[in-house]
Amino acid sequence: MSGVVSSSSQTIPRGLAPGAPVRRDIGIRRRYAAERRFRAYGLAAVVFGLVFLLALVSTVVRNGYTAFVQTSITLPIEFTEKVIDPTGKRASDPKVLMVANYPVLIRDALVKALDIDPSNRALVREATAMVSDGARIVLRDKVTANPSIVGTTQNLTVLASANIDSANKGQIDLTVDEKDRKVSDRQLGWMKQLTASGALHEAFNSGLFVSGNSSRPEAAGLGVALIGSLYLMLTVLVLALPVGVAASIYLEEFAPKNRLTDLIEVNINNLAAVPSIVYGLLGLSVFINMMGLPRSASLVGGLVLSLMTLPMIIIATRSALRAVPPSIRSAALGLGASRMQMVFHHVLPLAMPGILTGTILGLAHALGETAPLLLIGMVAFVANYPASPLDPSTALPVQIYMWASEAERAFVERTSGAIIVLLFFLVAMNIGVILLRRRFERRW
């Protein structure tokens, strides 16, 4: 006890002022309190982000899940010859079937199903407005595919109009005055009548995935956008992946370390941070104005997105190559392998998981880009499937932008539905990245 000075309250080591231990305890408590506050701030930031993420996702899902079902009406259509082929020329001129007055067939079927006086034109027009204008195309395609049905009665299912579809899904406030909504009380009564008979029903909306763009919300689909996005991703994969991997291998394994390679590396990092709209301006001036490639073509969009994705793939590939231990290279060279054999037989296979991860992340980033595609004209109204990457087309994010710009209320549902589809692809690609990383990741 010779080296310790005792007091009534505490034991103080020799050589320290009497208040030093107390000050040290206060400092420790302050550090612990600061750590607790930092943890609380971090937790609050995570909760804050999750709340907004859940609000965003719930809003999109709430507005868009109904886009995957569509209201349809099944009617017994009488394909009367006097309407379809009044002159009897269809045998010699098949074009007669293309220009027949098919809306009259739909009108007659509705009048009969709803027991409406055909002489009351106002009621007939109001009833006909319940069916989509695209129903005549369904009838035309049915007749042209099988002309023998002329003169028979067929039960056909046609799309309801956008207003009827919205009312059936509860998206229209029916408590407001009739003059302030797009569905009349009489049409609501007819809807109940058709629902009771089983003629009006909801079914899975396959047209959302197979139909092209349309000015009618009930007939608009993502078919063209899905094909265009597929062409875009294939172009990016074919161009950006081999070029990016080759550039990375050269810079990391073969290029001398000098000011030139340092400058190249700095510029690659800078290009990864360039706003995407700048790449759109580059594609517009080079690929369209100088090279004369067609506007709205998937090939041009793929070239622009390839330029945008290339720096990301190069950076990810170089990081994956650096992660391979130097001992692998030394062992391969020590056994007599050339530098080329060392890279392609040993280093590259071990770095492939990281390369694939960076590539898929780059593709996912490119899939969600809109600004560069707008500048090269992929915002055009395209209703037919593109047969090749040189044909006009659009992409999923551009289609979402176009539908969001429409004034029709029913396009809000289509917009949210398209966002859900895009998010599904993005989530699927990111899940693929996680699975690849866990499957091929190695600990060094």
Tab-separated table of C-alpha atoms in Angstrom:
chain	number	residue	atom	x	y	z
A	1	MET	CA	0.000	0.000	0.000
A	2	SER	CA	3.054	2.254	-0.107
A	3	GLY	CA	2.367	3.417	-3.716
A	4	VAL	CA	-1.292	4.311	-3.150
A	5	VAL	CA	-2.773	7.312	-1.393
A	6	SER	CA	-6.091	6.468	0.275
A	7	SER	CA	-9.010	8.727	0.850
A	8	SER	CA	-12.443	8.242	2.230
A	9	SER	CA	-14.156	8.142	-1.157
A	10	GLN	CA	-11.697	6.613	-3.673
A	11	THR	CA	-8.209	5.285	-4.248
A	12	ILE	CA	-5.942	7.631	-6.217
A	13	PRO	CA	-2.727	6.357	-7.839
A	14	ARG	CA	0.442	8.165	-6.680
A	15	GLY	CA	1.469	11.070	-8.894
A	16	LEU	CA	-2.082	11.976	-10.064
A	17	ALA	CA	-4.097	14.935	-8.948
A	18	PRO	CA	-6.986	14.057	-6.685
A	19	GLY	CA	-9.629	14.924	-9.339
A	20	ALA	CA	-8.071	13.002	-12.267
A	21	PRO	CA	-9.978	9.688	-11.935
A	22	VAL	CA	-13.267	11.530	-11.712
A	23	ARG	CA	-12.486	13.468	-14.907
A	24	ARG	CA	-11.490	10.209	-16.650
A	25	ASP	CA	-14.804	8.581	-15.694
A	26	ILE	CA	-16.695	11.599	-17.005
A	27	GLY	CA	-14.814	11.370	-20.330
A	28	ILE	CA	-15.634	7.661	-20.669
A	29	ARG	CA	-19.299	8.312	-19.970
A	30	ARG	CA	-19.297	11.078	-22.610
A	31	ARG	CA	-17.756	8.772	-25.200
A	32	TYR	CA	-20.324	6.089	-24.444
A	33	ALA	CA	-23.108	8.657	-24.680
A	34	ALA	CA	-21.752	9.919	-28.021
A	35	GLU	CA	-21.625	6.330	-29.304
A	36	ARG	CA	-25.224	5.728	-28.235
A	37	ARG	CA	-26.311	8.959	-29.941
A	38	PHE	CA	-24.489	7.950	-33.141
A	39	ARG	CA	-26.200	4.554	-33.120
A	40	ALA	CA	-29.549	6.224	-32.555
A	41	TYR	CA	-28.928	8.625	-35.450
A	42	GLY	CA	-27.948	5.740	-37.714
A	43	LEU	CA	-31.010	3.726	-36.725
A	44	ALA	CA	-33.211	6.779	-37.277
A	45	ALA	CA	-31.708	7.260	-40.751
A	46	VAL	CA	-32.391	3.620	-41.639
A	47	VAL	CA	-35.965	3.818	-40.359
A	48	PHE	CA	-36.461	7.119	-42.191
A	49	GLY	CA	-35.286	5.580	-45.463
A	50	LEU	CA	-37.383	2.445	-44.992
A	51	VAL	CA	-40.503	4.483	-44.292
A	52	PHE	CA	-40.128	6.429	-47.522
A	53	LEU	CA	-39.273	3.251	-49.452
A	54	LEU	CA	-42.346	1.489	-48.107
A	55	ALA	CA	-44.474	4.554	-48.883
A	56	LEU	CA	-43.194	4.602	-52.465
A	57	VAL	CA	-43.623	0.876	-53.048
A	58	SER	CA	-47.043	0.767	-51.406
A	59	THR	CA	-48.236	3.718	-53.505
A	60	VAL	CA	-47.055	2.103	-56.733
A	61	VAL	CA	-48.549	-1.272	-55.828
A	62	ARG	CA	-51.824	0.247	-54.653
A	63	ASN	CA	-52.250	2.204	-57.880
A	64	GLY	CA	-50.909	-0.444	-60.226
A	65	TYR	CA	-51.903	-3.946	-59.100
A	66	THR	CA	-55.300	-3.562	-60.765
A	67	ALA	CA	-53.568	-3.123	-64.142
A	68	PHE	CA	-52.938	-6.881	-64.182
A	69	VAL	CA	-56.671	-7.562	-64.464
A	70	GLN	CA	-59.001	-6.155	-67.091
A	71	THR	CA	-62.782	-5.812	-67.271
A	72	SER	CA	-64.262	-7.615	-70.259
A	73	ILE	CA	-67.739	-8.159	-71.676
A	74	THR	CA	-68.826	-11.419	-73.314
A	75	LEU	CA	-71.545	-10.939	-75.935
A	76	PRO	CA	-73.277	-13.209	-78.450
A	77	ILE	CA	-72.215	-11.567	-81.724
A	78	GLU	CA	-74.315	-12.248	-84.805
A	79	PHE	CA	-71.985	-12.120	-87.813
A	80	THR	CA	-74.775	-11.224	-90.218
A	81	GLU	CA	-73.866	-11.375	-93.862
A	82	LYS	CA	-75.806	-8.245	-94.759
A	83	VAL	CA	-73.466	-6.220	-92.494
A	84	ILE	CA	-70.173	-7.939	-93.231
A	85	ASP	CA	-70.624	-8.725	-96.924
A	86	PRO	CA	-73.716	-6.931	-98.263
A	87	THR	CA	-72.517	-7.179	-101.892
A	88	GLY	CA	-71.431	-10.814	-101.742
A	89	LYS	CA	-67.909	-10.058	-103.036
A	90	ARG	CA	-65.813	-11.571	-100.251
A	91	ALA	CA	-65.034	-14.674	-102.310
A	92	SER	CA	-63.422	-12.589	-105.057
A	93	ASP	CA	-62.177	-9.726	-102.889
A	94	PRO	CA	-61.032	-10.713	-99.360
A	95	LYS	CA	-60.482	-7.028	-98.567
A	96	VAL	CA	-64.245	-6.733	-98.111
A	97	LEU	CA	-63.855	-8.471	-94.755
A	98	MET	CA	-61.285	-5.904	-93.644
A	99	VAL	CA	-63.549	-2.884	-94.117
A	100	ALA	CA	-66.836	-4.306	-92.871
A	101	ASN	CA	-68.880	-2.288	-90.376
A	102	TYR	CA	-68.040	-4.364	-87.312
A	103	PRO	CA	-69.124	-1.709	-84.755
A	104	VAL	CA	-72.702	-2.321	-85.930
A	105	LEU	CA	-72.415	-5.967	-84.854
A	106	ILE	CA	-71.268	-4.917	-81.391
A	107	ARG	CA	-74.033	-2.328	-81.152
A	108	ASP	CA	-76.719	-4.856	-82.097
A	109	ALA	CA	-75.373	-7.378	-79.569
A	110	LEU	CA	-75.410	-4.779	-76.772
A	111	VAL	CA	-78.887	-3.579	-77.663
A	112	LYS	CA	-80.183	-7.111	-77.478
A	113	ALA	CA	-78.286	-8.014	-74.273
A	114	LEU	CA	-79.458	-4.872	-72.445
A	115	ASP	CA	-82.976	-4.911	-73.933
A	116	ILE	CA	-82.674	-1.367	-75.313
A	117	ASP	CA	-85.004	0.205	-77.838
A	118	PRO	CA	-82.842	0.342	-81.007
A	119	SER	CA	-84.667	3.455	-82.183
A	120	ASN	CA	-83.480	5.444	-79.138
A	121	ARG	CA	-80.137	6.635	-80.475
A	122	ALA	CA	-79.092	8.332	-77.241
A	123	LEU	CA	-79.430	5.098	-75.282
A	124	VAL	CA	-77.697	3.136	-78.022
A	125	ARG	CA	-74.730	5.527	-78.047
A	126	GLU	CA	-74.511	5.405	-74.257
A	127	ALA	CA	-74.539	1.609	-74.280
A	128	THR	CA	-71.994	1.372	-77.108
A	129	ALA	CA	-69.639	3.623	-75.128
A	130	MET	CA	-69.304	0.821	-72.579
A	131	VAL	CA	-67.228	-1.248	-75.035
A	132	SER	CA	-63.708	-0.399	-76.119
A	133	ASP	CA	-63.244	0.999	-79.616
A	134	GLY	CA	-60.702	-1.753	-80.188
A	135	ALA	CA	-63.449	-4.399	-80.083
A	136	ARG	CA	-64.006	-3.960	-83.820
A	137	ILE	CA	-60.423	-5.128	-84.408
A	138	VAL	CA	-61.153	-8.306	-82.431
A	139	LEU	CA	-64.169	-9.019	-84.625
A	140	ARG	CA	-62.266	-8.200	-87.816
A	141	ASP	CA	-59.405	-10.520	-86.931
A	142	LYS	CA	-61.875	-13.257	-86.031
A	143	VAL	CA	-63.649	-13.031	-89.373
A	144	THR	CA	-60.526	-12.689	-91.524
A	145	ALA	CA	-58.965	-15.705	-89.791
A	146	ASN	CA	-62.093	-17.822	-90.310
A	147	PRO	CA	-64.554	-16.410	-92.921
A	148	SER	CA	-66.851	-19.401	-92.425
A	149	ILE	CA	-68.279	-17.837	-89.241
A	150	VAL	CA	-70.158	-15.286	-91.349
A	151	GLY	CA	-73.831	-16.019	-90.865
A	152	THR	CA	-73.341	-17.597	-87.427
A	153	THR	CA	-73.551	-16.385	-83.832
A	154	GLN	CA	-70.403	-16.537	-81.727
A	155	ASN	CA	-69.827	-15.710	-78.063
A	156	LEU	CA	-66.910	-13.293	-78.073
A	157	THR	CA	-65.181	-11.492	-75.219
A	158	VAL	CA	-64.247	-7.866	-75.860
A	159	LEU	CA	-62.645	-5.256	-73.633
A	160	ALA	CA	-64.801	-2.809	-71.724
A	161	SER	CA	-64.005	0.866	-72.163
A	162	ALA	CA	-61.542	2.546	-69.819
A	163	ASN	CA	-64.280	4.340	-67.866
A	164	ILE	CA	-66.280	1.154	-67.321
A	165	ASP	CA	-63.111	-0.675	-66.319
A	166	SER	CA	-62.240	2.042	-63.796
A	167	ALA	CA	-65.760	2.068	-62.388
A	168	ASN	CA	-65.794	-1.722	-62.063
A	169	LYS	CA	-62.474	-1.618	-60.179
A	170	GLY	CA	-63.732	1.076	-57.802
A	171	GLN	CA	-61.394	3.768	-59.119
A	172	ILE	CA	-64.208	6.253	-59.792
A	173	ASP	CA	-66.033	7.942	-56.938
A	174	LEU	CA	-69.651	7.042	-57.627
A	175	THR	CA	-70.961	9.150	-54.770
A	176	VAL	CA	-70.417	12.428	-56.641
A	177	ASP	CA	-73.056	13.948	-58.861
A	178	GLU	CA	-73.626	12.172	-62.176
A	179	LYS	CA	-72.595	15.194	-64.241
A	180	ASP	CA	-69.190	15.251	-62.508
A	181	ARG	CA	-68.156	11.695	-63.435
A	182	LYS	CA	-67.602	9.877	-66.702
A	183	VAL	CA	-69.939	6.958	-65.970
A	184	SER	CA	-73.660	7.656	-65.921
A	185	ASP	CA	-76.175	6.115	-63.548
A	186	ARG	CA	-77.738	4.291	-66.485
A	187	GLN	CA	-74.411	2.724	-67.390
A	188	LEU	CA	-73.941	1.672	-63.767
A	189	GLY	CA	-77.290	-0.071	-63.920
A	190	TRP	CA	-76.301	-1.833	-67.126
A	191	MET	CA	-73.040	-2.883	-65.495
A	192	LYS	CA	-74.968	-4.520	-62.654
A	193	GLN	CA	-77.227	-6.209	-65.177
A	194	LEU	CA	-74.286	-7.592	-67.174
A	195	THR	CA	-72.477	-8.656	-64.010
A	196	ALA	CA	-75.524	-10.537	-62.782
A	197	SER	CA	-75.754	-12.424	-66.076
A	198	GLY	CA	-72.020	-13.194	-66.037
A	199	ALA	CA	-71.344	-11.173	-69.180
A	200	LEU	CA	-69.226	-8.528	-67.428
A	201	HIS	CA	-66.260	-9.977	-65.563
A	202	GLU	CA	-62.596	-9.441	-64.738
A	203	ALA	CA	-59.777	-11.603	-66.104
A	204	PHE	CA	-55.992	-11.584	-66.200
A	205	ASN	CA	-54.805	-8.775	-68.440
A	206	SER	CA	-52.476	-10.585	-70.834
A	207	GLY	CA	-52.702	-7.576	-73.144
A	208	LEU	CA	-50.532	-5.612	-70.724
A	209	PHE	CA	-47.604	-7.827	-71.764
A	210	VAL	CA	-48.378	-8.585	-75.420
A	211	SER	CA	-50.137	-5.509	-76.810
A	212	GLY	CA	-48.401	-2.467	-78.249
A	213	ASN	CA	-48.962	1.134	-77.322
A	214	SER	CA	-52.423	2.588	-77.855
A	215	SER	CA	-54.273	5.825	-77.304
A	216	ARG	CA	-56.978	3.769	-75.568
A	217	PRO	CA	-55.875	2.926	-72.004
A	218	GLU	CA	-57.746	-0.383	-71.899
A	219	ALA	CA	-55.873	-1.614	-75.004
A	220	ALA	CA	-52.415	-0.218	-74.226
A	221	GLY	CA	-49.691	-2.722	-73.435
A	222	LEU	CA	-45.975	-3.161	-72.853
A	223	GLY	CA	-45.301	-5.635	-75.662
A	224	VAL	CA	-43.283	-3.243	-77.839
A	225	ALA	CA	-41.453	-1.819	-74.815
A	226	LEU	CA	-40.475	-5.299	-73.610
A	227	ILE	CA	-39.097	-6.270	-77.023
A	228	GLY	CA	-37.291	-2.934	-77.297
A	229	SER	CA	-35.766	-3.357	-73.835
A	230	LEU	CA	-34.643	-6.868	-74.785
A	231	TYR	CA	-32.890	-5.534	-77.889
A	232	LEU	CA	-31.300	-2.792	-75.785
A	233	MET	CA	-29.945	-5.216	-73.192
A	234	LEU	CA	-28.640	-7.630	-75.835
A	235	THR	CA	-26.823	-4.784	-77.591
A	236	VAL	CA	-25.285	-3.581	-74.338
A	237	LEU	CA	-24.269	-7.133	-73.389
A	238	VAL	CA	-22.698	-7.892	-76.781
A	239	LEU	CA	-20.798	-4.600	-77.020
A	240	ALA	CA	-19.995	-3.429	-73.490
A	241	LEU	CA	-19.046	-6.752	-71.864
A	242	PRO	CA	-16.224	-7.909	-74.202
A	243	VAL	CA	-14.867	-4.388	-74.743
A	244	GLY	CA	-14.981	-3.593	-71.037
A	245	VAL	CA	-13.344	-6.865	-69.985
A	246	ALA	CA	-10.636	-6.580	-72.672
A	247	ALA	CA	-9.834	-2.989	-71.674
A	248	SER	CA	-9.696	-3.963	-68.016
A	249	ILE	CA	-7.368	-6.904	-68.640
A	250	TYR	CA	-5.002	-4.751	-70.659
A	251	LEU	CA	-4.941	-1.886	-68.167
A	252	GLU	CA	-4.555	-4.163	-65.159
A	253	GLU	CA	-2.256	-6.911	-66.445
A	254	PHE	CA	-0.329	-5.667	-69.496
A	255	ALA	CA	-0.255	-1.858	-69.651
A	256	PRO	CA	2.846	-0.156	-68.204
A	257	LYS	CA	2.282	2.037	-65.180
A	258	ASN	CA	2.977	5.553	-66.405
A	259	ARG	CA	1.289	8.928	-66.696
A	260	LEU	CA	-0.703	7.863	-69.756
A	261	THR	CA	-2.332	4.902	-68.021
A	262	ASP	CA	-2.937	7.061	-64.937
A	263	LEU	CA	-4.686	9.605	-67.165
A	264	ILE	CA	-6.773	6.867	-68.766
A	265	GLU	CA	-7.783	5.545	-65.357
A	266	VAL	CA	-8.793	8.995	-64.129
A	267	ASN	CA	-10.890	9.581	-67.254
A	268	ILE	CA	-12.621	6.209	-66.893
A	269	ASN	CA	-13.595	7.100	-63.338
A	270	ASN	CA	-14.814	10.498	-64.514
A	271	LEU	CA	-16.887	8.947	-67.322
A	272	ALA	CA	-18.667	6.755	-64.776
A	273	ALA	CA	-19.925	9.946	-63.085
A	274	VAL	CA	-21.060	11.758	-66.244
A	275	PRO	CA	-24.855	12.397	-66.283
A	276	SER	CA	-26.701	10.006	-68.574
A	277	ILE	CA	-28.279	12.818	-70.594
A	278	VAL	CA	-24.792	13.739	-71.856
A	279	TYR	CA	-24.526	10.279	-73.405
A	280	GLY	CA	-27.877	10.910	-75.068
A	281	LEU	CA	-26.532	14.102	-76.635
A	282	LEU	CA	-23.443	12.189	-77.771
A	283	GLY	CA	-25.580	9.460	-79.352
A	284	LEU	CA	-27.775	12.037	-81.080
A	285	SER	CA	-24.821	13.858	-82.630
A	286	VAL	CA	-22.671	10.824	-83.526
A	287	PHE	CA	-24.934	7.862	-84.224
A	288	ILE	CA	-27.901	9.721	-85.733
A	289	ASN	CA	-26.608	12.988	-87.201
A	290	MET	CA	-23.160	11.814	-88.321
A	291	MET	CA	-23.618	8.071	-88.986
A	292	GLY	CA	-27.223	8.342	-90.201
A	293	LEU	CA	-28.651	5.531	-88.077
A	294	PRO	CA	-32.469	5.591	-87.750
A	295	ARG	CA	-34.099	7.439	-84.892
A	296	SER	CA	-36.086	5.445	-82.325
A	297	ALA	CA	-34.093	2.300	-83.190
A	298	SER	CA	-33.092	-0.090	-80.430
A	299	LEU	CA	-29.620	-0.349	-81.936
A	300	VAL	CA	-28.949	3.346	-81.359
A	301	GLY	CA	-30.291	3.118	-77.831
A	302	GLY	CA	-28.105	0.081	-77.194
A	303	LEU	CA	-25.021	1.909	-78.475
A	304	VAL	CA	-25.715	4.884	-76.200
A	305	LEU	CA	-26.321	2.682	-73.173
A	306	SER	CA	-23.191	0.668	-74.007
A	307	LEU	CA	-21.095	3.837	-73.815
A	308	MET	CA	-22.745	4.702	-70.518
A	309	THR	CA	-22.276	1.210	-69.037
A	310	LEU	CA	-18.715	0.655	-70.273
A	311	PRO	CA	-16.946	2.617	-67.474
A	312	MET	CA	-18.926	0.744	-64.815
A	313	ILE	CA	-17.933	-2.629	-66.276
A	314	ILE	CA	-14.284	-1.582	-66.562
A	315	ILE	CA	-14.141	-0.396	-62.948
A	316	ALA	CA	-15.870	-3.545	-61.651
A	317	THR	CA	-13.653	-5.838	-63.744
A	318	ARG	CA	-10.449	-4.147	-62.620
A	319	SER	CA	-11.544	-4.456	-58.994
A	320	ALA	CA	-12.245	-8.167	-59.536
A	321	LEU	CA	-8.846	-8.687	-61.161
A	322	ARG	CA	-7.094	-6.878	-58.292
A	323	ALA	CA	-8.897	-9.128	-55.804
A	324	VAL	CA	-7.108	-12.215	-57.188
A	325	PRO	CA	-4.039	-12.804	-54.970
A	326	PRO	CA	-0.641	-12.081	-56.558
A	327	SER	CA	0.456	-15.586	-55.549
A	328	ILE	CA	-1.798	-17.012	-58.282
A	329	ARG	CA	0.061	-15.009	-60.885
A	330	SER	CA	3.472	-15.836	-59.430
A	331	ALA	CA	2.670	-19.558	-59.274
A	332	ALA	CA	1.440	-19.640	-62.880
A	333	LEU	CA	4.473	-17.747	-64.165
A	334	GLY	CA	6.785	-19.901	-62.047
A	335	LEU	CA	5.418	-23.060	-63.684
A	336	GLY	CA	6.283	-21.696	-67.127
A	337	ALA	CA	2.967	-20.133	-68.205
A	338	SER	CA	3.086	-17.071	-70.423
A	339	ARG	CA	1.431	-13.868	-69.290
A	340	MET	CA	-1.444	-14.577	-71.640
A	341	GLN	CA	-1.902	-18.078	-70.217
A	342	MET	CA	-1.583	-16.748	-66.697
A	343	VAL	CA	-4.363	-14.210	-67.266
A	344	PHE	CA	-6.841	-16.303	-69.254
A	345	HIS	CA	-6.270	-19.682	-67.572
A	346	HIS	CA	-5.911	-18.628	-63.949
A	347	VAL	CA	-6.673	-14.991	-63.117
A	348	LEU	CA	-9.734	-14.396	-65.317
A	349	PRO	CA	-11.693	-17.520	-64.186
A	350	LEU	CA	-11.132	-16.564	-60.553
A	351	ALA	CA	-12.247	-12.977	-61.232
A	352	MET	CA	-15.286	-14.003	-63.291
A	353	PRO	CA	-17.829	-13.814	-60.385
A	354	GLY	CA	-16.905	-10.179	-59.762
A	355	ILE	CA	-16.996	-9.427	-63.489
A	356	LEU	CA	-20.472	-10.958	-63.848
A	357	THR	CA	-21.663	-9.052	-60.776
A	358	GLY	CA	-20.477	-5.725	-62.191
A	359	THR	CA	-21.943	-6.524	-65.602
A	360	ILE	CA	-25.390	-7.379	-64.273
A	361	LEU	CA	-25.410	-4.266	-62.091
A	362	GLY	CA	-24.452	-2.213	-65.154
A	363	LEU	CA	-27.266	-3.793	-67.177
A	364	ALA	CA	-29.749	-3.112	-64.380
A	365	HIS	CA	-28.640	0.510	-64.310
A	366	ALA	CA	-28.993	0.770	-68.083
A	367	LEU	CA	-32.444	-0.839	-68.015
A	368	GLY	CA	-33.798	1.987	-65.865
A	369	GLU	CA	-32.356	4.862	-67.896
A	370	THR	CA	-34.769	7.225	-69.634
A	371	ALA	CA	-33.042	10.535	-70.428
A	372	PRO	CA	-30.598	9.303	-73.129
A	373	LEU	CA	-33.360	7.329	-74.848
A	374	LEU	CA	-35.607	10.389	-75.012
A	375	LEU	CA	-32.926	12.355	-76.835
A	376	ILE	CA	-32.469	9.716	-79.558
A	377	GLY	CA	-36.204	9.585	-80.313
A	378	MET	CA	-37.300	6.385	-78.572
A	379	VAL	CA	-40.252	8.332	-77.200
A	380	ALA	CA	-42.126	7.807	-80.492
A	381	PHE	CA	-45.596	6.229	-80.497
A	382	VAL	CA	-44.969	2.635	-81.640
A	383	ALA	CA	-47.851	0.174	-81.878
A	384	ASN	CA	-46.209	-2.650	-83.893
A	385	TYR	CA	-43.536	-5.055	-82.754
A	386	PRO	CA	-40.004	-4.227	-83.950
A	387	ALA	CA	-38.763	-7.013	-86.244
A	388	SER	CA	-35.107	-6.046	-85.763
A	389	PRO	CA	-32.999	-3.627	-83.682
A	390	LEU	CA	-33.169	-1.160	-86.588
A	391	ASP	CA	-36.971	-0.845	-86.414
A	392	PRO	CA	-38.657	1.872	-84.328
A	393	SER	CA	-39.335	0.790	-80.779
A	394	THR	CA	-39.462	2.048	-77.238
A	395	ALA	CA	-38.301	0.801	-73.831
A	396	LEU	CA	-39.882	0.188	-70.444
A	397	PRO	CA	-38.752	3.415	-68.712
A	398	VAL	CA	-39.683	5.480	-71.774
A	399	GLN	CA	-43.108	3.818	-71.936
A	400	ILE	CA	-43.640	4.702	-68.288
A	401	TYR	CA	-42.727	8.301	-69.045
A	402	MET	CA	-45.149	8.419	-71.988
A	403	TRP	CA	-48.045	6.970	-70.002
A	404	ALA	CA	-47.345	9.298	-67.078
A	405	SER	CA	-47.692	12.233	-69.491
A	406	GLU	CA	-51.165	11.170	-70.660
A	407	ALA	CA	-54.170	13.100	-69.393
A	408	GLU	CA	-56.500	10.074	-69.287
A	409	ARG	CA	-57.158	8.914	-65.709
A	410	ALA	CA	-56.899	5.236	-66.646
A	411	PHE	CA	-53.272	5.678	-67.718
A	412	VAL	CA	-52.344	6.247	-64.048
A	413	GLU	CA	-53.109	2.586	-63.438
A	414	ARG	CA	-51.104	1.550	-66.513
A	415	THR	CA	-48.164	3.702	-65.407
A	416	SER	CA	-48.011	2.117	-61.968
A	417	GLY	CA	-48.421	-1.344	-63.476
A	418	ALA	CA	-45.499	-0.715	-65.822
A	419	ILE	CA	-43.397	0.500	-62.870
A	420	ILE	CA	-44.157	-2.765	-61.067
A	421	VAL	CA	-42.991	-4.728	-64.119
A	422	LEU	CA	-39.786	-2.673	-64.341
A	423	LEU	CA	-39.123	-3.071	-60.615
A	424	PHE	CA	-39.657	-6.820	-60.972
A	425	PHE	CA	-36.932	-7.053	-63.611
A	426	LEU	CA	-34.579	-4.868	-61.590
A	427	VAL	CA	-35.143	-6.897	-58.417
A	428	ALA	CA	-34.681	-10.146	-60.364
A	429	MET	CA	-31.372	-8.907	-61.782
A	430	ASN	CA	-30.147	-7.809	-58.360
A	431	ILE	CA	-31.156	-11.143	-56.833
A	432	GLY	CA	-29.150	-12.797	-59.603
A	433	VAL	CA	-26.148	-10.695	-58.585
A	434	ILE	CA	-26.486	-11.804	-54.956
A	435	LEU	CA	-26.806	-15.478	-55.922
A	436	LEU	CA	-23.788	-15.281	-58.237
A	437	ARG	CA	-21.728	-13.599	-55.551
A	438	ARG	CA	-22.624	-16.221	-52.951
A	439	ARG	CA	-22.144	-19.089	-55.412
A	440	PHE	CA	-18.738	-18.145	-56.783
A	441	GLU	CA	-17.275	-15.879	-54.125
A	442	ARG	CA	-13.951	-17.046	-52.727
A	443	ARG	CA	-12.214	-15.988	-49.541
A	444	TRP	CA	-8.508	-15.284	-49.945
